[in-house]
Amino acid sequence: MASTASLKLDDKEYPLPVMAGTEGEKAIDTRKLRAATGYLCYDQGYGNTGACESAITYLDGENGILRHRGYPIEQLAEHSDFVETAFLIIYGELPSAVRRKEFGLYLRQNAAIEMQMQRIFEGFPKDAPPMAMLSSIVASLAAHYPHLATNNFEKDLKTFDLAAAMAISKIRTVGAMIYRYQKGLPPIFPKQELPFCENFLHMMFSVPYEDYQAAPEVARALNLLLLLHADHEQNCSTSTVRMVGSSAANLFTSISAGICALSGPLHGGANMAVMQMLQAIHDEGDDGTRFVQAAKSGEKSHRLMGFGHAVYRNFDPRAKIIGKACDDLLKKLGVKDPLLDIAKKLEETALKDDYFLSRKLYPNVDFYSGIIMRALGVPMNMFTVIFAIGRTPGWIANWREVAADAKGRIYRPRQLYVGPVKRDYVTMARRAT
Ligand code: ACO
């Protein structure tokens, strides 16, 4: 690999250092570019820009590879669970048996939402969008636990373990409470003895006079779903968390911003959009052929939801795992879902079609995650909330990297200004009507 790159501008040559990642990824270091040349890098959407060094997740979109702290997602999906993978993502290593137990206990001890905080719910309309509720309530953690959210990296890192456990555990509890609030049901409190996913299902579906007993395959499917969403390199919401965190904002505030970013349909909201699309196809009595045809028009409004990905130019490895899990779950539960049949048909048709093949558009993780959640009894408007619960470890680990980086700077991109050039103020009387 070359040790420097050379940039020629107006007959002058500028050497630019070259950097390499541990998996052989190469980068040109442009940190001094503007000072040396007066030029900035223009990279709308940051598709070619490395905004940080990170040791958390390795993603190779061309080859469909995803690894957390070096461990392939396929192995984690087969052998690990969400809580262990969360520990790995946050702390860098798989936990020993003792550490795993301590971490699980810490999550259980920090699951509850205090009375004062529960009152926030009352201020929301019953039909408020769940992600809007989630981001507001998570931001309020900074108000309820100000000693964990001082906006001073040094202090916030000292209390990081507690703040991280609270974030993972309470976001799940808040998620379940949002569901119940919208249904007009009283909240169900977490149980100390239940594992993470079983506890979530209990808080969602128990009734005061009867506990919900999660079938093992249901808890396993939820575990897998959360695990597969636990981190995904510098995606839109994670970059948002890093950006907000780079101003020394605390963990809770930064995660709340990540939740807002996740809510958009091109990111976390895609799982809902997939289900809406499948439902619309079903309601129209189409088998999906017309939707595929419309998607080929190139118009954004007709895109095949759940297809394509900003970085995968090959199969999303999570989609392979989840597609199979989806089949298995529906078989075990004996659920026949006409939307799954439509999804299969869509996948089959698109994967034979040159439009999708030539653009390397394959199903992404959201293509199947909605069907799994539906089978678990989760309503569509809660899908992205489940995604947020899953993504929390990744946000936490990324915030920590930012906070612990002694050489870190505030994230502050530049722009290519294309507005009016300098002009003089026009008084009201002289302005056109
Ligand atoms: N359906 C039809 N055509 C598509 C789709 C799609 N889902 N996605 C991309 N294309 C087309 C584009 O129109 C473009 O065509 P062109 O070359 O003729 O102009 C080409 O494929 C390349 O697309 P880009 O716009 O470069 O893809 P980009 O990387 O910007 O977008 C994105 C990625 C946003 C995920 C896009 O594929 C999309 O909108 N997919 C549907 C929404 C979705 O499923 N999002 C979930 C992402 S996964 C996640 O966040 C967990």
CSV table of N, CA and C in Angstrom, one decimal, residues 140-277:
chain,number,residue,atom,x,y,z
A,140,SER,N,-35.3,12.5,28.6
A,140,SER,CA,-35.6,12.9,30.0
A,140,SER,C,-34.8,12.1,31.1
A,141,LEU,N,-34.2,11.0,30.6
A,141,LEU,CA,-33.3,10.3,31.6
A,141,LEU,C,-32.2,11.2,32.1
A,142,ALA,N,-31.8,12.1,31.2
A,142,ALA,CA,-30.7,13.1,31.6
A,142,ALA,C,-31.2,14.0,32.7
A,143,ALA,N,-32.6,14.3,32.7
A,143,ALA,CA,-33.1,15.2,33.7
A,143,ALA,C,-33.4,14.4,35.0
A,144,HIS,N,-33.7,13.1,34.9
A,144,HIS,CA,-34.0,12.3,36.1
A,144,HIS,C,-32.7,11.8,36.8
A,145,TYR,N,-31.6,11.6,36.0
A,145,TYR,CA,-30.4,11.1,36.6
A,145,TYR,C,-29.2,12.1,36.2
A,146,PRO,N,-29.3,13.4,36.6
A,146,PRO,CA,-28.3,14.3,36.2
A,146,PRO,C,-26.9,14.0,36.6
A,147,HIS,N,-26.8,13.2,37.7
A,147,HIS,CA,-25.4,12.8,38.1
A,147,HIS,C,-24.7,11.9,37.1
A,148,LEU,N,-25.6,11.2,36.2
A,148,LEU,CA,-25.0,10.3,35.2
A,148,LEU,C,-24.9,11.1,33.9
A,149,ALA,N,-25.3,12.3,33.8
A,149,ALA,CA,-25.4,13.0,32.6
A,149,ALA,C,-25.0,14.5,32.8
A,150,THR,N,-23.7,14.6,33.1
A,150,THR,CA,-23.2,16.0,33.5
A,150,THR,C,-22.7,16.8,32.3
A,151,ASN,N,-22.7,16.1,31.1
A,151,ASN,CA,-22.1,16.8,29.9
A,151,ASN,C,-20.6,17.1,30.2
A,152,ASN,N,-20.0,16.3,30.9
A,152,ASN,CA,-18.5,16.4,31.1
A,152,ASN,C,-18.0,15.0,30.9
A,153,PHE,N,-17.2,14.8,29.8
A,153,PHE,CA,-16.8,13.4,29.5
A,153,PHE,C,-16.1,12.7,30.6
A,154,GLU,N,-15.2,13.4,31.3
A,154,GLU,CA,-14.5,12.7,32.4
A,154,GLU,C,-15.5,12.2,33.5
A,155,LYS,N,-16.4,13.0,33.9
A,155,LYS,CA,-17.3,12.6,34.9
A,155,LYS,C,-18.3,11.5,34.4
A,156,ASP,N,-18.8,11.8,33.2
A,156,ASP,CA,-19.8,10.8,32.6
A,156,ASP,C,-19.1,9.4,32.3
A,157,LEU,N,-17.8,9.4,32.1
A,157,LEU,CA,-17.2,8.1,31.8
A,157,LEU,C,-17.0,7.4,33.2
A,158,LYS,N,-16.9,8.1,34.3
A,158,LYS,CA,-16.8,7.5,35.6
A,158,LYS,C,-18.0,6.7,35.9
A,159,THR,N,-19.2,7.2,35.5
A,159,THR,CA,-20.5,6.6,35.8
A,159,THR,C,-21.0,5.8,34.6
A,160,PHE,N,-20.2,5.6,33.6
A,160,PHE,CA,-20.6,5.0,32.4
A,160,PHE,C,-21.3,3.7,32.5
A,161,ASP,N,-20.8,2.8,33.4
A,161,ASP,CA,-21.4,1.4,33.5
A,161,ASP,C,-22.8,1.5,33.9
A,162,LEU,N,-23.1,2.4,34.9
A,162,LEU,CA,-24.5,2.5,35.3
A,162,LEU,C,-25.4,3.1,34.3
A,163,ALA,N,-24.9,4.2,33.7
A,163,ALA,CA,-25.7,4.9,32.6
A,163,ALA,C,-26.0,3.9,31.5
A,164,ALA,N,-25.0,3.1,31.1
A,164,ALA,CA,-25.1,2.2,30.0
A,164,ALA,C,-26.2,1.1,30.3
A,165,ALA,N,-26.1,0.6,31.6
A,165,ALA,CA,-27.1,-0.5,32.0
A,165,ALA,C,-28.5,0.1,32.0
A,166,MET,N,-28.6,1.4,32.5
A,166,MET,CA,-29.9,2.0,32.6
A,166,MET,C,-30.4,2.2,31.1
A,167,ALA,N,-29.6,2.7,30.3
A,167,ALA,CA,-30.0,2.9,28.9
A,167,ALA,C,-30.6,1.7,28.3
A,168,ILE,N,-29.8,0.6,28.3
A,168,ILE,CA,-30.3,-0.7,27.7
A,168,ILE,C,-31.6,-1.2,28.4
A,169,SER,N,-31.6,-1.2,29.7
A,169,SER,CA,-32.7,-1.8,30.4
A,169,SER,C,-33.9,-0.9,30.4
A,170,LYS,N,-33.7,0.4,30.6
A,170,LYS,CA,-34.9,1.3,30.7
A,170,LYS,C,-35.5,1.6,29.3
A,171,ILE,N,-34.7,1.6,28.3
A,171,ILE,CA,-35.3,1.9,27.0
A,171,ILE,C,-36.3,0.7,26.6
A,172,ARG,N,-35.9,-0.5,27.0
A,172,ARG,CA,-36.8,-1.7,26.8
A,172,ARG,C,-38.1,-1.5,27.6
A,173,THR,N,-37.9,-1.1,28.9
A,173,THR,CA,-39.1,-0.9,29.7
A,173,THR,C,-40.0,0.2,29.2
A,174,VAL,N,-39.4,1.3,28.8
A,174,VAL,CA,-40.2,2.4,28.2
A,174,VAL,C,-40.9,2.0,26.9
A,175,GLY,N,-40.2,1.2,26.1
A,175,GLY,CA,-40.8,0.6,24.9
A,175,GLY,C,-42.1,-0.1,25.2
A,176,ALA,N,-42.0,-1.0,26.2
A,176,ALA,CA,-43.2,-1.8,26.6
A,176,ALA,C,-44.3,-0.9,27.2
A,177,MET,N,-43.9,0.2,28.0
A,177,MET,CA,-44.9,1.1,28.6
A,177,MET,C,-45.6,1.9,27.5
A,178,ILE,N,-44.8,2.3,26.4
A,178,ILE,CA,-45.5,3.0,25.4
A,178,ILE,C,-46.6,2.2,24.7
A,179,TYR,N,-46.2,0.9,24.5
A,179,TYR,CA,-47.2,0.0,23.9
A,179,TYR,C,-48.5,0.0,24.7
A,180,ARG,N,-48.3,-0.2,26.1
A,180,ARG,CA,-49.4,-0.3,26.9
A,180,ARG,C,-50.2,1.0,27.1
A,181,TYR,N,-49.5,2.1,27.1
A,181,TYR,CA,-50.1,3.4,27.2
A,181,TYR,C,-51.0,3.6,26.1
A,182,GLN,N,-50.6,3.3,24.9
A,182,GLN,CA,-51.4,3.5,23.7
A,182,GLN,C,-52.6,2.6,23.7
A,183,LYS,N,-52.5,1.5,24.3
A,183,LYS,CA,-53.7,0.6,24.3
A,183,LYS,C,-54.6,0.9,25.5
A,184,GLY,N,-54.2,1.9,26.3
A,184,GLY,CA,-55.0,2.2,27.5
A,184,GLY,C,-54.9,1.2,28.6
A,185,LEU,N,-53.8,0.5,28.6
A,185,LEU,CA,-53.6,-0.6,29.6
A,185,LEU,C,-52.6,0.0,30.7
A,186,PRO,N,-52.7,-0.5,31.9
A,186,PRO,CA,-51.8,-0.1,33.0
A,186,PRO,C,-50.4,-0.7,32.7
A,187,PRO,N,-49.4,0.0,33.2
A,187,PRO,CA,-48.0,-0.5,32.9
A,187,PRO,C,-47.8,-1.8,33.8
A,188,ILE,N,-47.0,-2.7,33.2
A,188,ILE,CA,-46.7,-3.9,34.0
A,188,ILE,C,-45.2,-3.7,34.4
A,189,PHE,N,-44.9,-3.9,35.6
A,189,PHE,CA,-43.5,-3.7,36.0
A,189,PHE,C,-42.6,-4.9,35.7
A,190,PRO,N,-41.3,-4.5,35.5
A,190,PRO,CA,-40.3,-5.6,35.2
A,190,PRO,C,-40.2,-6.6,36.4
A,191,LYS,N,-39.8,-7.8,36.0
A,191,LYS,CA,-39.6,-8.8,37.1
A,191,LYS,C,-38.1,-9.2,37.2
A,192,GLN,N,-37.6,-9.1,38.4
A,192,GLN,CA,-36.2,-9.4,38.6
A,192,GLN,C,-35.7,-10.7,38.0
A,193,GLU,N,-36.6,-11.7,38.1
A,193,GLU,CA,-36.1,-13.1,37.8
A,193,GLU,C,-36.1,-13.4,36.3
A,194,LEU,N,-36.7,-12.5,35.5
A,194,LEU,CA,-36.9,-12.9,34.1
A,194,LEU,C,-35.7,-12.4,33.3
A,195,PRO,N,-35.2,-13.2,32.3
A,195,PRO,CA,-34.2,-12.8,31.4
A,195,PRO,C,-34.7,-11.6,30.5
A,196,PHE,N,-33.8,-10.9,29.9
A,196,PHE,CA,-34.0,-9.6,29.2
A,196,PHE,C,-35.3,-9.7,28.2
A,197,CYS,N,-35.3,-10.6,27.3
A,197,CYS,CA,-36.3,-10.7,26.3
A,197,CYS,C,-37.7,-11.1,26.9
A,198,GLU,N,-37.6,-12.1,27.8
A,198,GLU,CA,-38.8,-12.6,28.5
A,198,GLU,C,-39.4,-11.5,29.3
A,199,ASN,N,-38.6,-10.7,29.9
A,199,ASN,CA,-39.0,-9.6,30.7
A,199,ASN,C,-39.8,-8.6,29.8
A,200,PHE,N,-39.2,-8.3,28.7
A,200,PHE,CA,-39.8,-7.4,27.8
A,200,PHE,C,-41.2,-7.9,27.3
A,201,LEU,N,-41.3,-9.2,27.0
A,201,LEU,CA,-42.6,-9.8,26.5
A,201,LEU,C,-43.6,-9.7,27.7
A,202,HIS,N,-43.1,-10.0,28.9
A,202,HIS,CA,-43.9,-9.9,30.1
A,202,HIS,C,-44.5,-8.5,30.2
A,203,MET,N,-43.6,-7.5,30.1
A,203,MET,CA,-44.1,-6.1,30.3
A,203,MET,C,-45.0,-5.7,29.2
A,204,MET,N,-44.9,-6.3,28.0
A,204,MET,CA,-45.8,-5.9,26.9
A,204,MET,C,-47.1,-6.6,27.1
A,205,PHE,N,-47.1,-7.9,27.3
A,205,PHE,CA,-48.3,-8.7,27.1
A,205,PHE,C,-49.0,-9.3,28.4
A,206,SER,N,-48.3,-9.2,29.6
A,206,SER,CA,-49.0,-9.7,30.8
A,206,SER,C,-50.2,-8.8,31.1
A,207,VAL,N,-51.1,-9.4,31.8
A,207,VAL,CA,-52.3,-8.5,32.3
A,207,VAL,C,-52.2,-8.7,33.8
A,208,PRO,N,-52.8,-7.7,34.5
A,208,PRO,CA,-52.6,-7.7,36.0
A,208,PRO,C,-53.0,-9.0,36.6
A,209,TYR,N,-53.9,-9.7,36.1
A,209,TYR,CA,-54.4,-11.0,36.7
A,209,TYR,C,-53.8,-12.2,36.0
A,210,GLU,N,-53.0,-12.1,35.0
A,210,GLU,CA,-52.4,-13.2,34.4
A,210,GLU,C,-51.1,-12.9,33.7
A,211,ASP,N,-50.0,-13.6,34.2
A,211,ASP,CA,-48.7,-13.4,33.5
A,211,ASP,C,-48.6,-14.0,32.2
A,212,TYR,N,-47.9,-13.3,31.3
A,212,TYR,CA,-47.7,-13.8,29.9
A,212,TYR,C,-46.5,-14.7,30.0
A,213,GLN,N,-46.6,-16.0,29.5
A,213,GLN,CA,-45.5,-16.9,29.5
A,213,GLN,C,-45.0,-17.0,28.1
A,214,ALA,N,-43.8,-16.4,27.9
A,214,ALA,CA,-43.3,-16.4,26.6
A,214,ALA,C,-42.8,-17.9,26.2
A,215,ALA,N,-43.3,-18.3,25.0
A,215,ALA,CA,-42.9,-19.6,24.5
A,215,ALA,C,-41.4,-19.5,24.2
A,216,PRO,N,-40.6,-20.6,24.4
A,216,PRO,CA,-39.1,-20.4,24.1
A,216,PRO,C,-38.8,-19.9,22.7
A,217,GLU,N,-39.6,-20.4,21.7
A,217,GLU,CA,-39.2,-20.0,20.4
A,217,GLU,C,-39.5,-18.5,20.1
A,218,VAL,N,-40.5,-18.0,20.9
A,218,VAL,CA,-40.8,-16.5,20.8
A,218,VAL,C,-39.7,-15.7,21.4
A,219,ALA,N,-39.3,-16.1,22.6
A,219,ALA,CA,-38.2,-15.3,23.3
A,219,ALA,C,-36.9,-15.4,22.4
A,220,ARG,N,-36.7,-16.6,21.8
A,220,ARG,CA,-35.5,-16.8,21.0
A,220,ARG,C,-35.5,-15.9,19.8
A,221,ALA,N,-36.7,-15.8,19.2
A,221,ALA,CA,-36.8,-15.0,18.0
A,221,ALA,C,-36.6,-13.5,18.3
A,222,LEU,N,-37.1,-13.1,19.4
A,222,LEU,CA,-36.9,-11.7,19.8
A,222,LEU,C,-35.5,-11.4,20.1
A,223,ASN,N,-34.8,-12.4,20.8
A,223,ASN,CA,-33.4,-12.3,21.1
A,223,ASN,C,-32.6,-12.1,19.9
A,224,LEU,N,-32.9,-12.9,18.9
A,224,LEU,CA,-32.2,-12.9,17.6
A,224,LEU,C,-32.4,-11.6,16.9
A,225,LEU,N,-33.6,-11.1,16.9
A,225,LEU,CA,-33.9,-9.9,16.3
A,225,LEU,C,-33.1,-8.7,16.9
A,226,LEU,N,-33.1,-8.7,18.2
A,226,LEU,CA,-32.4,-7.6,18.9
A,226,LEU,C,-30.9,-7.7,18.6
A,227,LEU,N,-30.4,-9.0,18.7
A,227,LEU,CA,-29.0,-9.2,18.5
A,227,LEU,C,-28.5,-8.7,17.1
A,228,LEU,N,-29.4,-9.0,16.1
A,228,LEU,CA,-29.0,-8.7,14.7
A,228,LEU,C,-29.0,-7.2,14.5
A,229,HIS,N,-29.7,-6.4,15.4
A,229,HIS,CA,-29.8,-5.0,15.2
A,229,HIS,C,-28.8,-4.3,16.1
A,230,ALA,N,-28.0,-5.0,16.9
A,230,ALA,CA,-27.3,-4.4,18.0
A,230,ALA,C,-26.3,-3.3,17.6
A,231,ASP,N,-25.7,-3.5,16.4
A,231,ASP,CA,-24.8,-2.4,16.0
A,231,ASP,C,-24.6,-2.5,14.5
A,232,HIS,N,-24.3,-1.4,13.8
A,232,HIS,CA,-24.2,-1.6,12.4
A,232,HIS,C,-23.3,-0.4,11.8
A,233,GLU,N,-22.1,-0.3,12.4
A,233,GLU,CA,-21.1,0.6,12.0
A,233,GLU,C,-21.7,2.0,11.9
A,234,GLN,N,-21.2,2.9,11.0
A,234,GLN,CA,-21.6,4.3,11.1
A,234,GLN,C,-22.8,4.6,10.3
A,235,ASN,N,-23.9,4.0,10.7
A,235,ASN,CA,-25.2,4.3,10.0
A,235,ASN,C,-25.7,5.6,10.5
A,236,CYS,N,-26.9,6.0,9.9
A,236,CYS,CA,-27.4,7.4,10.1
A,236,CYS,C,-27.6,7.7,11.6
A,237,SER,N,-28.2,6.7,12.4
A,237,SER,CA,-28.5,7.0,13.8
A,237,SER,C,-27.2,7.0,14.6
A,238,THR,N,-26.3,6.0,14.3
A,238,THR,CA,-25.1,5.9,15.1
A,238,THR,C,-24.2,7.2,14.9
A,239,SER,N,-24.2,7.6,13.6
A,239,SER,CA,-23.4,8.8,13.3
A,239,SER,C,-24.0,10.0,14.1
A,240,THR,N,-25.3,10.0,14.1
A,240,THR,CA,-26.0,11.1,14.9
A,240,THR,C,-25.6,11.0,16.3
A,241,VAL,N,-25.6,9.8,16.9
A,241,VAL,CA,-25.2,9.7,18.3
A,241,VAL,C,-23.8,10.3,18.5
A,242,ARG,N,-22.9,9.9,17.6
A,242,ARG,CA,-21.5,10.4,17.7
A,242,ARG,C,-21.4,11.9,17.5
A,243,MET,N,-22.2,12.4,16.6
A,243,MET,CA,-22.2,13.8,16.3
A,243,MET,C,-22.6,14.6,17.6
A,244,VAL,N,-23.7,14.2,18.1
A,244,VAL,CA,-24.3,14.9,19.3
A,244,VAL,C,-23.3,14.7,20.5
A,245,GLY,N,-22.8,13.4,20.6
A,245,GLY,CA,-21.9,13.1,21.7
A,245,GLY,C,-20.6,13.9,21.6
A,246,SER,N,-20.2,14.3,20.4
A,246,SER,CA,-18.9,15.0,20.2
A,246,SER,C,-19.0,16.4,20.7
A,247,SER,N,-20.2,16.9,21.0
A,247,SER,CA,-20.2,18.2,21.7
A,247,SER,C,-20.1,18.1,23.2
A,248,ALA,N,-19.8,16.8,23.7
A,248,ALA,CA,-19.7,16.5,25.1
A,248,ALA,C,-21.1,16.3,25.7
A,249,ALA,N,-22.1,16.2,24.9
A,249,ALA,CA,-23.5,15.9,25.4
A,249,ALA,C,-23.4,14.5,26.0
A,250,ASN,N,-24.2,14.3,27.0
A,250,ASN,CA,-24.2,13.0,27.8
A,250,ASN,C,-24.8,11.9,27.0
A,251,LEU,N,-24.7,10.7,27.5
A,251,LEU,CA,-25.1,9.4,26.8
A,251,LEU,C,-26.6,9.5,26.5
A,252,PHE,N,-27.4,9.8,27.5
A,252,PHE,CA,-28.9,9.8,27.3
A,252,PHE,C,-29.4,10.7,26.2
A,253,THR,N,-28.8,11.9,26.2
A,253,THR,CA,-29.2,12.9,25.2
A,253,THR,C,-28.8,12.5,23.8
A,254,SER,N,-27.6,11.9,23.8
A,254,SER,CA,-27.0,11.5,22.5
A,254,SER,C,-27.9,10.3,21.9
A,255,ILE,N,-28.3,9.4,22.8
A,255,ILE,CA,-29.1,8.3,22.3
A,255,ILE,C,-30.5,8.8,21.9
A,256,SER,N,-31.0,9.8,22.6
A,256,SER,CA,-32.3,10.3,22.2
A,256,SER,C,-32.2,10.8,20.8
A,257,ALA,N,-31.1,11.5,20.4
A,257,ALA,CA,-31.0,12.0,19.1
A,257,ALA,C,-30.9,10.9,18.1
A,258,GLY,N,-30.2,9.8,18.5
A,258,GLY,CA,-30.1,8.6,17.6
A,258,GLY,C,-31.5,8.0,17.4
A,259,ILE,N,-32.3,8.0,18.4
A,259,ILE,CA,-33.7,7.5,18.2
A,259,ILE,C,-34.5,8.3,17.2
A,260,CYS,N,-34.3,9.6,17.2
A,260,CYS,CA,-34.9,10.5,16.2
A,260,CYS,C,-34.4,10.2,14.8
A,261,ALA,N,-33.1,9.9,14.7
A,261,ALA,CA,-32.6,9.6,13.4
A,261,ALA,C,-33.1,8.3,12.9
A,262,LEU,N,-33.3,7.4,13.8
A,262,LEU,CA,-33.7,6.0,13.4
A,262,LEU,C,-35.2,6.0,13.0
A,263,SER,N,-35.9,7.0,13.4
A,263,SER,CA,-37.4,7.0,13.1
A,263,SER,C,-37.7,7.1,11.6
A,264,GLY,N,-36.8,7.6,10.8
A,264,GLY,CA,-37.1,7.9,9.4
A,264,GLY,C,-37.3,6.6,8.6
A,265,PRO,N,-38.2,6.6,7.6
A,265,PRO,CA,-38.5,5.4,6.8
A,265,PRO,C,-37.3,4.9,6.0
A,266,LEU,N,-36.3,5.7,5.8
A,266,LEU,CA,-35.2,5.2,5.0
A,266,LEU,C,-34.2,4.5,5.9
A,267,HIS,N,-34.4,4.6,7.2
A,267,HIS,CA,-33.5,3.9,8.2
A,267,HIS,C,-34.4,3.0,9.0
A,268,GLY,N,-34.6,3.2,10.3
A,268,GLY,CA,-35.3,2.3,11.1
A,268,GLY,C,-36.8,2.1,10.8
A,269,GLY,N,-37.3,3.2,10.2
A,269,GLY,CA,-38.7,3.1,9.9
A,269,GLY,C,-39.0,2.2,8.7
A,270,ALA,N,-38.0,1.7,8.1
A,270,ALA,CA,-38.2,0.8,6.9
A,270,ALA,C,-39.0,-0.4,7.3
A,271,ASN,N,-38.8,-1.0,8.5
A,271,ASN,CA,-39.5,-2.2,8.8
A,271,ASN,C,-41.0,-2.0,8.8
A,272,MET,N,-41.5,-0.8,9.2
A,272,MET,CA,-42.9,-0.5,9.1
A,272,MET,C,-43.3,-0.3,7.7
A,273,ALA,N,-42.5,0.4,6.9
A,273,ALA,CA,-42.8,0.6,5.5
A,273,ALA,C,-42.9,-0.7,4.7
A,274,VAL,N,-42.1,-1.7,5.1
A,274,VAL,CA,-42.2,-3.0,4.4
A,274,VAL,C,-43.5,-3.6,4.7
A,275,MET,N,-44.0,-3.6,5.9
A,275,MET,CA,-45.3,-4.2,6.3
A,275,MET,C,-46.4,-3.4,5.6
A,276,GLN,N,-46.3,-2.1,5.6
A,276,GLN,CA,-47.4,-1.3,4.9
A,276,GLN,C,-47.4,-1.7,3.4
A,277,MET,N,-46.2,-1.9,2.8
A,277,MET,CA,-46.2,-2.2,1.4
A,277,MET,C,-46.8,-3.6,1.2
